[in-house]
Short mmCIF file of N, CA, C and O in Angstrom, two decimals:
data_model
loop_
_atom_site.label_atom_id
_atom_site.label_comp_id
_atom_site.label_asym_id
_atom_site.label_seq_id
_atom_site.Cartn_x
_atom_site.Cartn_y
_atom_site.Cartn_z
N UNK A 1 -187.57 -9.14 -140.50
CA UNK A 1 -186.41 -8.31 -140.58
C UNK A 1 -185.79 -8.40 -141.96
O UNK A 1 -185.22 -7.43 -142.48
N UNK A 2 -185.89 -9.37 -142.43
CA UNK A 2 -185.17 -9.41 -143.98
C UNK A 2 -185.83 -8.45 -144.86
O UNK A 2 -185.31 -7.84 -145.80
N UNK A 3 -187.14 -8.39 -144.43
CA UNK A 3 -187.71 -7.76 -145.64
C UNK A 3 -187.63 -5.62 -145.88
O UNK A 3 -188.04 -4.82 -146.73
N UNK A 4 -186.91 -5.54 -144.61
CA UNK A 4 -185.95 -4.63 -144.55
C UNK A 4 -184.78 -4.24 -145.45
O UNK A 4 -184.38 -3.13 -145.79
N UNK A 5 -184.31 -5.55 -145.76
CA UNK A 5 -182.84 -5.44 -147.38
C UNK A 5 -183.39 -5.09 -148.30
O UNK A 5 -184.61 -5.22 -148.17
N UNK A 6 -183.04 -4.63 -149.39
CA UNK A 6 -183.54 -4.23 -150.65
C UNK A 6 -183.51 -5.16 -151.17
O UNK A 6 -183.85 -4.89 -152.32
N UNK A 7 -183.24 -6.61 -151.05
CA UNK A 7 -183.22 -7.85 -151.80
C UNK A 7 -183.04 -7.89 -153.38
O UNK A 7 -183.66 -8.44 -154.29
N UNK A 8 -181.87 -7.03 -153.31
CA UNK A 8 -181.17 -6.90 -154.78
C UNK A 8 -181.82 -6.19 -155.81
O UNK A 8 -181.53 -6.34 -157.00
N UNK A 9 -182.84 -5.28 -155.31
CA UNK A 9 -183.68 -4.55 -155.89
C UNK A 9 -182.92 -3.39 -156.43
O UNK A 9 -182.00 -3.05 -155.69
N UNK A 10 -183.07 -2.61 -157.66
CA UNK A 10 -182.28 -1.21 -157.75
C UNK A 10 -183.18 -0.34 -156.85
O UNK A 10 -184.33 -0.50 -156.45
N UNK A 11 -182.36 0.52 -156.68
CA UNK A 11 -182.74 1.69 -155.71
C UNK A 11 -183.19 2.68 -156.34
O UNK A 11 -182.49 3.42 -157.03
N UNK A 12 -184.77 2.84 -156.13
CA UNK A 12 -185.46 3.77 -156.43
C UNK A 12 -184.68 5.56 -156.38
O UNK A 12 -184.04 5.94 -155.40
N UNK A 13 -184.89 6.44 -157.64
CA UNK A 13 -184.65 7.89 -156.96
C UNK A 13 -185.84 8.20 -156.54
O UNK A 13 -186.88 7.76 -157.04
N UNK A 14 -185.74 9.18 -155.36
CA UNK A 14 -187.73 9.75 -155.35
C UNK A 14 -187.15 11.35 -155.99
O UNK A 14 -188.06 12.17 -156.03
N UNK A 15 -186.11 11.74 -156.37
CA UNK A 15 -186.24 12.84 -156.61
C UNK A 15 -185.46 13.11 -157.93
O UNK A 15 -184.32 12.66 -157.84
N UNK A 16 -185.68 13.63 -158.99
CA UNK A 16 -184.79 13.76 -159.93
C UNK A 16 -184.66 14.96 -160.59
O UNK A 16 -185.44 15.68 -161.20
N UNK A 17 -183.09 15.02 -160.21
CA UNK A 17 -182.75 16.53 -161.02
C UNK A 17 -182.62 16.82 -162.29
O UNK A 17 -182.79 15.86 -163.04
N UNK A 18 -182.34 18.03 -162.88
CA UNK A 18 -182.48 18.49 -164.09
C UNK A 18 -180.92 19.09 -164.47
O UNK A 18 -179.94 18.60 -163.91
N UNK A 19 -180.85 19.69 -165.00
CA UNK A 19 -179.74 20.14 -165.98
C UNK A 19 -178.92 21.03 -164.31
O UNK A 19 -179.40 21.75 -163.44
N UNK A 20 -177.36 20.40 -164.62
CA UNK A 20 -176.23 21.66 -163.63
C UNK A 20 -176.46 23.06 -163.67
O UNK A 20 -176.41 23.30 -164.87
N UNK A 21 -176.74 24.33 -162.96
CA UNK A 21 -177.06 24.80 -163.25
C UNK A 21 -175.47 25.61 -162.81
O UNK A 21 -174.90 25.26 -161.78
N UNK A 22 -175.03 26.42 -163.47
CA UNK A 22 -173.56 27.15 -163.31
C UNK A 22 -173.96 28.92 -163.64
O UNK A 22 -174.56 29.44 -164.58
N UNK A 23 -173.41 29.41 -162.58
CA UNK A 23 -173.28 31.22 -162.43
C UNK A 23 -172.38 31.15 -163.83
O UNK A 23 -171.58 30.31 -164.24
N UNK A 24 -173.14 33.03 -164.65
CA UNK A 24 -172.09 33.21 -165.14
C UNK A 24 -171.38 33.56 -165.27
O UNK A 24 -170.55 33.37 -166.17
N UNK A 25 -171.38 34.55 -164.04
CA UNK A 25 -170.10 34.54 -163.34
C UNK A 25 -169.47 34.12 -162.33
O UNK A 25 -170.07 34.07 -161.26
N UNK A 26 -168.17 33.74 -162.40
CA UNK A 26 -167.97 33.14 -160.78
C UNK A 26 -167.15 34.11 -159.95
O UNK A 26 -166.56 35.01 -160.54
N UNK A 27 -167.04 34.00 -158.56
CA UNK A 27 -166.30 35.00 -157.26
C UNK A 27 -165.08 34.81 -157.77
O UNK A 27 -165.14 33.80 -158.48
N UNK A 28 -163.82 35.34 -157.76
CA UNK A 28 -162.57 35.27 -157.53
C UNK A 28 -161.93 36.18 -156.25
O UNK A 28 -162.32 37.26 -155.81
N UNK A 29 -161.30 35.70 -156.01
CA UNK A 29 -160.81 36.58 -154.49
C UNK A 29 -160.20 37.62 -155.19
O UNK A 29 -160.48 38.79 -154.90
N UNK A 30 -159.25 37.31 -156.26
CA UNK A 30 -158.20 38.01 -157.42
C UNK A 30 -159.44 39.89 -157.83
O UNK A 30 -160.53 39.95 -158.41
N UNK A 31 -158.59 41.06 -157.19
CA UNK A 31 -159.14 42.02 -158.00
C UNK A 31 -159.50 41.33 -159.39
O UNK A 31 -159.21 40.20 -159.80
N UNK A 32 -160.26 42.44 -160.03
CA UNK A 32 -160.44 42.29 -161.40
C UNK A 32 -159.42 43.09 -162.52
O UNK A 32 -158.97 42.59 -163.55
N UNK A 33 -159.20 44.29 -162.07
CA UNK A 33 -158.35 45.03 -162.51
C UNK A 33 -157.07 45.06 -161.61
O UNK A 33 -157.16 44.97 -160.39
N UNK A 34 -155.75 45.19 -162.33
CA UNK A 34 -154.94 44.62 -162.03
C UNK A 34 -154.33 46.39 -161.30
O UNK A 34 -153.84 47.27 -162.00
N UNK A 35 -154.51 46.47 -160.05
CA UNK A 35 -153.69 47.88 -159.39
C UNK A 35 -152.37 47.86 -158.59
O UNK A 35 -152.04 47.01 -157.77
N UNK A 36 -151.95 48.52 -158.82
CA UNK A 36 -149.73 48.46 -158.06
C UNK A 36 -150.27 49.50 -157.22
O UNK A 36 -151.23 50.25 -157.38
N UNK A 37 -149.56 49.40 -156.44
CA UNK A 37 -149.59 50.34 -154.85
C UNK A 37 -149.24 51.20 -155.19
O UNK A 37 -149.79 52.20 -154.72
N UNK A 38 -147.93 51.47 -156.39
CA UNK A 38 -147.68 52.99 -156.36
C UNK A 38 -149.12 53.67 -157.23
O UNK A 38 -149.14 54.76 -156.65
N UNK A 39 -150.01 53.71 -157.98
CA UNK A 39 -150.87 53.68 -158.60
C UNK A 39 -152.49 54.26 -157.50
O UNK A 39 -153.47 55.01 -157.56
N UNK A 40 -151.78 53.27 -156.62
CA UNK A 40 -153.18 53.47 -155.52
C UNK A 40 -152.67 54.89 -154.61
O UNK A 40 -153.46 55.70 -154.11
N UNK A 41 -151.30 54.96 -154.56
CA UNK A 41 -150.93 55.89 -153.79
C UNK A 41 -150.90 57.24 -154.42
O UNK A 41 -150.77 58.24 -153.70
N UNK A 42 -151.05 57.36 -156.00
CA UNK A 42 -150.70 58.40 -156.64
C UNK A 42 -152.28 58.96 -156.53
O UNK A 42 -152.56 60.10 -156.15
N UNK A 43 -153.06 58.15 -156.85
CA UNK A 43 -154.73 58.43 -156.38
C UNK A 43 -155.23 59.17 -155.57
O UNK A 43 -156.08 60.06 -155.62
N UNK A 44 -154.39 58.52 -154.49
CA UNK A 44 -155.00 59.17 -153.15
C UNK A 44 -154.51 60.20 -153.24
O UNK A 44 -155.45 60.98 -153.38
N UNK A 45 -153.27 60.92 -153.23
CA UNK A 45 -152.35 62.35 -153.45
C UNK A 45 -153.21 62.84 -154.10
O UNK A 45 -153.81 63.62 -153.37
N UNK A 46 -153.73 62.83 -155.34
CA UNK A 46 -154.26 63.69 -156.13
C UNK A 46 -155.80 64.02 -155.59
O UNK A 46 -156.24 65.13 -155.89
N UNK A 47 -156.36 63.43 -155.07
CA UNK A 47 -157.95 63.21 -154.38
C UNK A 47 -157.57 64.17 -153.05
O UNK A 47 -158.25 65.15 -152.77
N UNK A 48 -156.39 63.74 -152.26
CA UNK A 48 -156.27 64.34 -151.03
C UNK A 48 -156.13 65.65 -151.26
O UNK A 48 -155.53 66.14 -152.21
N UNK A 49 -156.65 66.21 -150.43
CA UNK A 49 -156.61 67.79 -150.46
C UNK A 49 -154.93 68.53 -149.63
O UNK A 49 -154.45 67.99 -148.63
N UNK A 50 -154.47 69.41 -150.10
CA UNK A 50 -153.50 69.62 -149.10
C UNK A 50 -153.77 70.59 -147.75
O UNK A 50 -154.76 71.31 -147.67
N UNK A 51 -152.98 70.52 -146.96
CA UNK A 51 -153.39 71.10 -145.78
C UNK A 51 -153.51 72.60 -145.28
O UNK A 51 -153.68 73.12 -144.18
N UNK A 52 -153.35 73.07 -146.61
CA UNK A 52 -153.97 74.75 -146.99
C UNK A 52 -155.64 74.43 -147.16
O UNK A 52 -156.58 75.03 -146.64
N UNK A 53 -155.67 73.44 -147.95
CA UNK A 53 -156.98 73.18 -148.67
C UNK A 53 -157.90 72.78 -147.56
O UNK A 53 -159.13 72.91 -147.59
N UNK A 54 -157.22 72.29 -146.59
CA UNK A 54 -158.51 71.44 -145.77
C UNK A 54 -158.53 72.46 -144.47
O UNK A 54 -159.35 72.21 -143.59
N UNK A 55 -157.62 73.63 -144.33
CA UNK A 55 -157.96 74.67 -143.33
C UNK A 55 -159.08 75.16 -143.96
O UNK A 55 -160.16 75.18 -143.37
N UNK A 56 -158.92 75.62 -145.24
CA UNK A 56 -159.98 76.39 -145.41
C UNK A 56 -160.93 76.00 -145.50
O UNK A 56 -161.87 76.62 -145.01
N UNK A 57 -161.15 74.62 -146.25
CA UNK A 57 -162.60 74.12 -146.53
C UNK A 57 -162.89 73.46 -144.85
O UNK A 57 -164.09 73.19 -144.75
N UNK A 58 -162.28 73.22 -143.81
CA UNK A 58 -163.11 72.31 -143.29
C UNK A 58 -163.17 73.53 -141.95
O UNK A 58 -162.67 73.10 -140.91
N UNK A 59 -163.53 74.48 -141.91
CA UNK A 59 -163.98 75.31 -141.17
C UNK A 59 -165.16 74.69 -139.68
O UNK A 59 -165.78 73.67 -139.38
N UNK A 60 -165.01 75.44 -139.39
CA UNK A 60 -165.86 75.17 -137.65
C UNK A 60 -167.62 75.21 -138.32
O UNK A 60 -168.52 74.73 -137.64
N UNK A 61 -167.83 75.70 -139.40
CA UNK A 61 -168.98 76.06 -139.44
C UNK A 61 -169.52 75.13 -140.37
O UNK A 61 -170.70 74.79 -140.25
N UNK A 62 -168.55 74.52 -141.60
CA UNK A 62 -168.70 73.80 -142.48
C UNK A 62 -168.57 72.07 -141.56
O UNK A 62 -169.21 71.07 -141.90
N UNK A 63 -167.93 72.12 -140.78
CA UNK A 63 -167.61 70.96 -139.91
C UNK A 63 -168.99 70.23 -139.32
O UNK A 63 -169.43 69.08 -139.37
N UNK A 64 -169.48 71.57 -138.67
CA UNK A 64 -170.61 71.04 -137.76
C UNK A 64 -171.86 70.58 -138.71
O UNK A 64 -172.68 69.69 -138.45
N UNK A 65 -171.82 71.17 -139.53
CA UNK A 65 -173.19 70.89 -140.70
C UNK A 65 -173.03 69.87 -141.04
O UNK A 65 -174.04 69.16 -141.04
N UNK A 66 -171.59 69.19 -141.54
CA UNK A 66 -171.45 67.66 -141.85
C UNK A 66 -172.36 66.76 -140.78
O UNK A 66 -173.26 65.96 -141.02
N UNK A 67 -171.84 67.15 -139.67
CA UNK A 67 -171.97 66.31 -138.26
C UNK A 67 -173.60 66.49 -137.96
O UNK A 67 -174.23 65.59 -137.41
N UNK A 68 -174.34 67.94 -138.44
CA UNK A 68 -175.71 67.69 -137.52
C UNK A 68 -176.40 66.66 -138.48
O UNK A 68 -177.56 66.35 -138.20
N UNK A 69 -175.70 65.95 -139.84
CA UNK A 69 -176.78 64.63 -139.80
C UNK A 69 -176.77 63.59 -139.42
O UNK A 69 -177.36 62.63 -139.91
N UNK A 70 -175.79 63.63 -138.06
CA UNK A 70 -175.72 62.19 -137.16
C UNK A 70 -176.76 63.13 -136.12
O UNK A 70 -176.42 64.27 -135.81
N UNK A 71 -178.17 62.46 -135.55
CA UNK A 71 -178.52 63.13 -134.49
C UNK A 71 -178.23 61.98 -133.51
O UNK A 71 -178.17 60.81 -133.88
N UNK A 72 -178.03 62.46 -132.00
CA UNK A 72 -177.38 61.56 -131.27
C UNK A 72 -178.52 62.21 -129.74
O UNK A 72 -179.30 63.14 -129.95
N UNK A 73 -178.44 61.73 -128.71
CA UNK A 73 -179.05 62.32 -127.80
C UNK A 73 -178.33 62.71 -126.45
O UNK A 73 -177.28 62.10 -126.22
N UNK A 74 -178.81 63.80 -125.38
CA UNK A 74 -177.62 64.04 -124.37
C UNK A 74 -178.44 64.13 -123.25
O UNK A 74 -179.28 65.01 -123.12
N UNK A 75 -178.15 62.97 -122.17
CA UNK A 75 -179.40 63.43 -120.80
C UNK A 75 -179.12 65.11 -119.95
O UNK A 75 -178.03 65.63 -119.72
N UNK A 76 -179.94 65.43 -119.74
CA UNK A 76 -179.97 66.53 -119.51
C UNK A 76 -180.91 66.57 -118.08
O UNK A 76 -181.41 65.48 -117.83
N UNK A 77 -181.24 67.71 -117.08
CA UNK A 77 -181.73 67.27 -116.27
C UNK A 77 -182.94 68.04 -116.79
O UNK A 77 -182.82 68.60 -117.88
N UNK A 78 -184.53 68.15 -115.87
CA UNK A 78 -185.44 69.27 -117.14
C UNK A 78 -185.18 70.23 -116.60
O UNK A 78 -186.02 71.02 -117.05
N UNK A 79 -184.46 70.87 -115.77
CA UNK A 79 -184.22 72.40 -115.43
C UNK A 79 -183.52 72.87 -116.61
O UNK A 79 -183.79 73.79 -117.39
N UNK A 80 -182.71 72.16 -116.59
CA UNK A 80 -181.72 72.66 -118.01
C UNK A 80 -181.95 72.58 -119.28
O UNK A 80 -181.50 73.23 -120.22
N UNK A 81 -183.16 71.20 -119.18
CA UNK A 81 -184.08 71.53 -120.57
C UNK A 81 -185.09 72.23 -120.39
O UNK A 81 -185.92 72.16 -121.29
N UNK A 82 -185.37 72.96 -119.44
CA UNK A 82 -186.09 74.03 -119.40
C UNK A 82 -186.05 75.11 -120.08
O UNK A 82 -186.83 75.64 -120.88
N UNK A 83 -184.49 75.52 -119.42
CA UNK A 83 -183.73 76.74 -119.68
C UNK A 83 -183.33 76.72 -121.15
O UNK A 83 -183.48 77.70 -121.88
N UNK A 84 -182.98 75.94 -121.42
CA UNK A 84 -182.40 75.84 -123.03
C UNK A 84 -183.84 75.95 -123.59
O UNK A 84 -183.69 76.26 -124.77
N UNK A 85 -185.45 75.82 -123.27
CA UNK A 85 -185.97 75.66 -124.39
C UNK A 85 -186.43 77.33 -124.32
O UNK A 85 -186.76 77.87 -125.37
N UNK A 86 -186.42 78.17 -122.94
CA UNK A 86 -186.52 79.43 -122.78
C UNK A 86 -185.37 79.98 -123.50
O UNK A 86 -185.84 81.06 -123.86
N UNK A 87 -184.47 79.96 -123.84
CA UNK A 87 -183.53 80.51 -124.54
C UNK A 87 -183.99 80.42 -126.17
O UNK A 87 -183.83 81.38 -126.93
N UNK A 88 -184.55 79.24 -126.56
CA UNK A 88 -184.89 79.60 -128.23
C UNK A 88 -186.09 79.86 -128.04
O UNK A 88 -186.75 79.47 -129.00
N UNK A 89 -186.97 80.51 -126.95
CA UNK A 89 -188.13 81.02 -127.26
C UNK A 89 -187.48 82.30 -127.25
O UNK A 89 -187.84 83.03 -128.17
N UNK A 90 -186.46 82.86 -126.32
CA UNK A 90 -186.42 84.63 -126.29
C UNK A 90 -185.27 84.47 -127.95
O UNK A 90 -184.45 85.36 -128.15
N UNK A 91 -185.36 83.59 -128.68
CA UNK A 91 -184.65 83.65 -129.89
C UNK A 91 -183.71 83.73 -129.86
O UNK A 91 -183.52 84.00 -131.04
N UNK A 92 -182.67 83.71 -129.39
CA UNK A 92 -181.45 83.52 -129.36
C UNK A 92 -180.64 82.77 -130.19
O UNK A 92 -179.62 83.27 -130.67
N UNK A 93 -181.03 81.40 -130.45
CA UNK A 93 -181.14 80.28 -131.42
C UNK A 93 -182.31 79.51 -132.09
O UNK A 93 -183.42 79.39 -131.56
N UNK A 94 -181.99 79.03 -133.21
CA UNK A 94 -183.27 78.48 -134.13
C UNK A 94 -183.48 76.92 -133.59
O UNK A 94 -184.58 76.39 -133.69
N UNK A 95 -182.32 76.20 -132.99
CA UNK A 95 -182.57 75.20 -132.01
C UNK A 95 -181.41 75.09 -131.09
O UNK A 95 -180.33 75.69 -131.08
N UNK A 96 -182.10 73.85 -130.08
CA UNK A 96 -181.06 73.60 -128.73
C UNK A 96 -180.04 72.81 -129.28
O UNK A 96 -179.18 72.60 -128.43
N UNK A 97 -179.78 72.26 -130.42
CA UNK A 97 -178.70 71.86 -131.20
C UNK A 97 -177.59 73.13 -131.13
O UNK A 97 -176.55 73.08 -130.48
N UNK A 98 -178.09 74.42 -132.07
CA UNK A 98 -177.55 75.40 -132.35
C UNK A 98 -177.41 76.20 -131.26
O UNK A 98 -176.55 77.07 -131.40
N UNK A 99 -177.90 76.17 -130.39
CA UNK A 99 -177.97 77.47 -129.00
C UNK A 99 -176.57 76.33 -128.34
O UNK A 99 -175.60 77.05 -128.06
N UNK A 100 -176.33 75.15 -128.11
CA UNK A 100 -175.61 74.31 -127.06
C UNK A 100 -174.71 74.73 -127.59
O UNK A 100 -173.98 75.34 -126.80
N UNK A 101 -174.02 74.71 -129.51
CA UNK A 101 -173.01 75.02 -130.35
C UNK A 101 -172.27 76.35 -129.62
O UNK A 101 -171.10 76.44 -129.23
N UNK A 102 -173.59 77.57 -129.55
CA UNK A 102 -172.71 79.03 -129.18
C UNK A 102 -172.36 78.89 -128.23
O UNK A 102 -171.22 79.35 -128.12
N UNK A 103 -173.01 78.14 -126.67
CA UNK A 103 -173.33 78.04 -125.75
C UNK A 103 -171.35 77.53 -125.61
O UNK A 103 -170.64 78.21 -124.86
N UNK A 104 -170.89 76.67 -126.17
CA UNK A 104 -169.95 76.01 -126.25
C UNK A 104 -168.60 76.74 -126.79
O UNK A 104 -167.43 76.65 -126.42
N UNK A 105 -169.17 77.43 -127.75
CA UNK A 105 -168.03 78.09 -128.49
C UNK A 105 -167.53 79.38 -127.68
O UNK A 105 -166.38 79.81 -127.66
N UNK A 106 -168.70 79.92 -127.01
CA UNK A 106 -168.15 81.18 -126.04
C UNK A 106 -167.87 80.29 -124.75
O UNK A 106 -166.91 80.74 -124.13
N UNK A 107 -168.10 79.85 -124.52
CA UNK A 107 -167.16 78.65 -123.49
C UNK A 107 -165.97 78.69 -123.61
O UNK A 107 -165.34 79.56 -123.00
N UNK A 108 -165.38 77.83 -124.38
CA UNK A 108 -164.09 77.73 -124.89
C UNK A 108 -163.18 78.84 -125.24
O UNK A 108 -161.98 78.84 -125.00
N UNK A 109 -163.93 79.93 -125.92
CA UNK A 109 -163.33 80.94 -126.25
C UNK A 109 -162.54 81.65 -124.58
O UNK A 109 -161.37 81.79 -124.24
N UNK A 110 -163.77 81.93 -123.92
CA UNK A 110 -163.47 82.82 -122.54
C UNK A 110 -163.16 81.96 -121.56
O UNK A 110 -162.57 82.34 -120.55
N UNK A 111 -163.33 81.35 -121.65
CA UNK A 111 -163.02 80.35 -120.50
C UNK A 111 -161.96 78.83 -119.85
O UNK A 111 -161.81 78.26 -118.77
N UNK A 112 -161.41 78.69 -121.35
CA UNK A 112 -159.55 78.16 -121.88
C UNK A 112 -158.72 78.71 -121.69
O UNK A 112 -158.84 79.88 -122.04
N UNK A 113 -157.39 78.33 -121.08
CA UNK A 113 -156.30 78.58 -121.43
C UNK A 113 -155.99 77.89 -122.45
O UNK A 113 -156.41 76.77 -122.75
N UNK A 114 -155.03 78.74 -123.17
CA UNK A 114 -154.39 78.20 -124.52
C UNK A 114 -153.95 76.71 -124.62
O UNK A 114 -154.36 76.00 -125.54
N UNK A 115 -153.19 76.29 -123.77
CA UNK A 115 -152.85 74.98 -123.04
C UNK A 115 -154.18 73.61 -122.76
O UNK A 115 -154.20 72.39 -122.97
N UNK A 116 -155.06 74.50 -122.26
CA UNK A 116 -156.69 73.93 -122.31
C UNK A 116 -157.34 73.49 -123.61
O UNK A 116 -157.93 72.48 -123.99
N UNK A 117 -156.95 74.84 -124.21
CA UNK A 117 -157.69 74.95 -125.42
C UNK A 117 -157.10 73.72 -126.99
O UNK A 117 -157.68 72.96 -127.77
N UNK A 118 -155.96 74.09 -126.80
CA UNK A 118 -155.26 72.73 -127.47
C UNK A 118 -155.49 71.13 -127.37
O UNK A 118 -155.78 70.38 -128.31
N UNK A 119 -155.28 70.73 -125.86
CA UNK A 119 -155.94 69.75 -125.34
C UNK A 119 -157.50 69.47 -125.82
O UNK A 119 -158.03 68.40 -126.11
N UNK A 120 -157.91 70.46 -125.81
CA UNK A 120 -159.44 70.17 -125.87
C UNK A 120 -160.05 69.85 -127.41
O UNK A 120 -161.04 69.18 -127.68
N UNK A 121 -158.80 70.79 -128.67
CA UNK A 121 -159.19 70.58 -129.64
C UNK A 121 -158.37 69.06 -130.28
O UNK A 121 -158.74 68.50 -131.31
N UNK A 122 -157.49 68.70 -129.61
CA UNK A 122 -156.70 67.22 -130.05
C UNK A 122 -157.52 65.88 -129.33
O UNK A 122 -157.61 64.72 -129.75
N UNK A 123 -158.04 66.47 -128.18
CA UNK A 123 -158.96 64.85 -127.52
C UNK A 123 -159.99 65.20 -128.76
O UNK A 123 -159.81 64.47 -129.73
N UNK A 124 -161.30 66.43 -128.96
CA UNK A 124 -162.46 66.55 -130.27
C UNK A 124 -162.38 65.70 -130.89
O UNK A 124 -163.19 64.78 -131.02
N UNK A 125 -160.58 66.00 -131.80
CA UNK A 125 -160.08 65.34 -133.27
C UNK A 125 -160.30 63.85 -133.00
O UNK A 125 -160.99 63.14 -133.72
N UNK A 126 -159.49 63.33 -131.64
CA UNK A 126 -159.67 61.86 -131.81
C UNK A 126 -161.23 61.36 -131.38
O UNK A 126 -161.70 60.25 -131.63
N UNK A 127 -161.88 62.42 -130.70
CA UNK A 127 -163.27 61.78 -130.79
C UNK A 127 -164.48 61.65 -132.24
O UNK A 127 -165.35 60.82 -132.50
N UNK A 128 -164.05 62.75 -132.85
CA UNK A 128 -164.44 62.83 -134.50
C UNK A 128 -164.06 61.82 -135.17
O UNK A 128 -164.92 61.08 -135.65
N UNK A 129 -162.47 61.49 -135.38
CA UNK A 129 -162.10 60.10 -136.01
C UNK A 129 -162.71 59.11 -135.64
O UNK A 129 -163.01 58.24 -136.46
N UNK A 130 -163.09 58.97 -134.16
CA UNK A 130 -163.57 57.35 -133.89
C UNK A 130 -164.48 57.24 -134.56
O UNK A 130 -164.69 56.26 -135.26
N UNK A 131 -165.52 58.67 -134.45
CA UNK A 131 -167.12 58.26 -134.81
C UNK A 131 -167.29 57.89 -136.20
O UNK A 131 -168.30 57.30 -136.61
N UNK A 132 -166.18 58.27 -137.04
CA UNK A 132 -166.06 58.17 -138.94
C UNK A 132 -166.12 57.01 -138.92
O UNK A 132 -166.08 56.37 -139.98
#
């Protein structure tokens, strides 16, 4: 068991390092550039569009084109994907993306009350925000 102690021996390294090696740069939590809130807020005003600007640009037609490059999927039963795929064969639409769109829009149009129709476009809005 003694021969277990190092019996005053120095203690071997088995491994030996080389030079500290230091980033040259280091993290700071601290921005780098120094920004005031009023500064950040004047930014955004000028970037933000006003609400003339975003009727016109963000149109029903310009809207959906943003959106068809999320593709997402919808169960359907196959009668109805039947029917929808007979509908872009008699041409009607270039796809069941685009045929569901009209399919929807003359929906809403004829088939809302105004009261409906409001409702329906304020739940959309908060379902659009979530997905951003």
């Amino acid at each position: 068991m003694s021969n277990l102690l190092n019996n005053g021996k120095p203690k071997k390294r088995l491994l030996e390092r080389g030079p500290k090696i230091v980033p040259s740069q280091e993290f700071k939590l601290e921005p780098t550039e120094e920004v005031t809130v009023e500064e950040v807020l004047v930014q955004e005003q000028q970037s933000a569009p006003t609400p003339q600007q975003t009727e016109a640009t963000d149109s029903p037609k310009t809207n959906k084109r943003r959106e068809a490059a999320q593709i997402t999927s919808v169960r359907v039963t196959k009668t109805t994907r039947n029917k929808l795929n007979a509908l872009i064969q008699l041409g009607k639409a270039d796809n069941v993306d685009s045929l569901i769109d009209i399919l929807l829009d003359e929906y809403i149009e004829t088939n809302l009350v105004k009261d409906e129709e409001k409702t329906f476009n304020l739940i959309l809005d908060i379902i659009q925000k979530r997905d951003r």
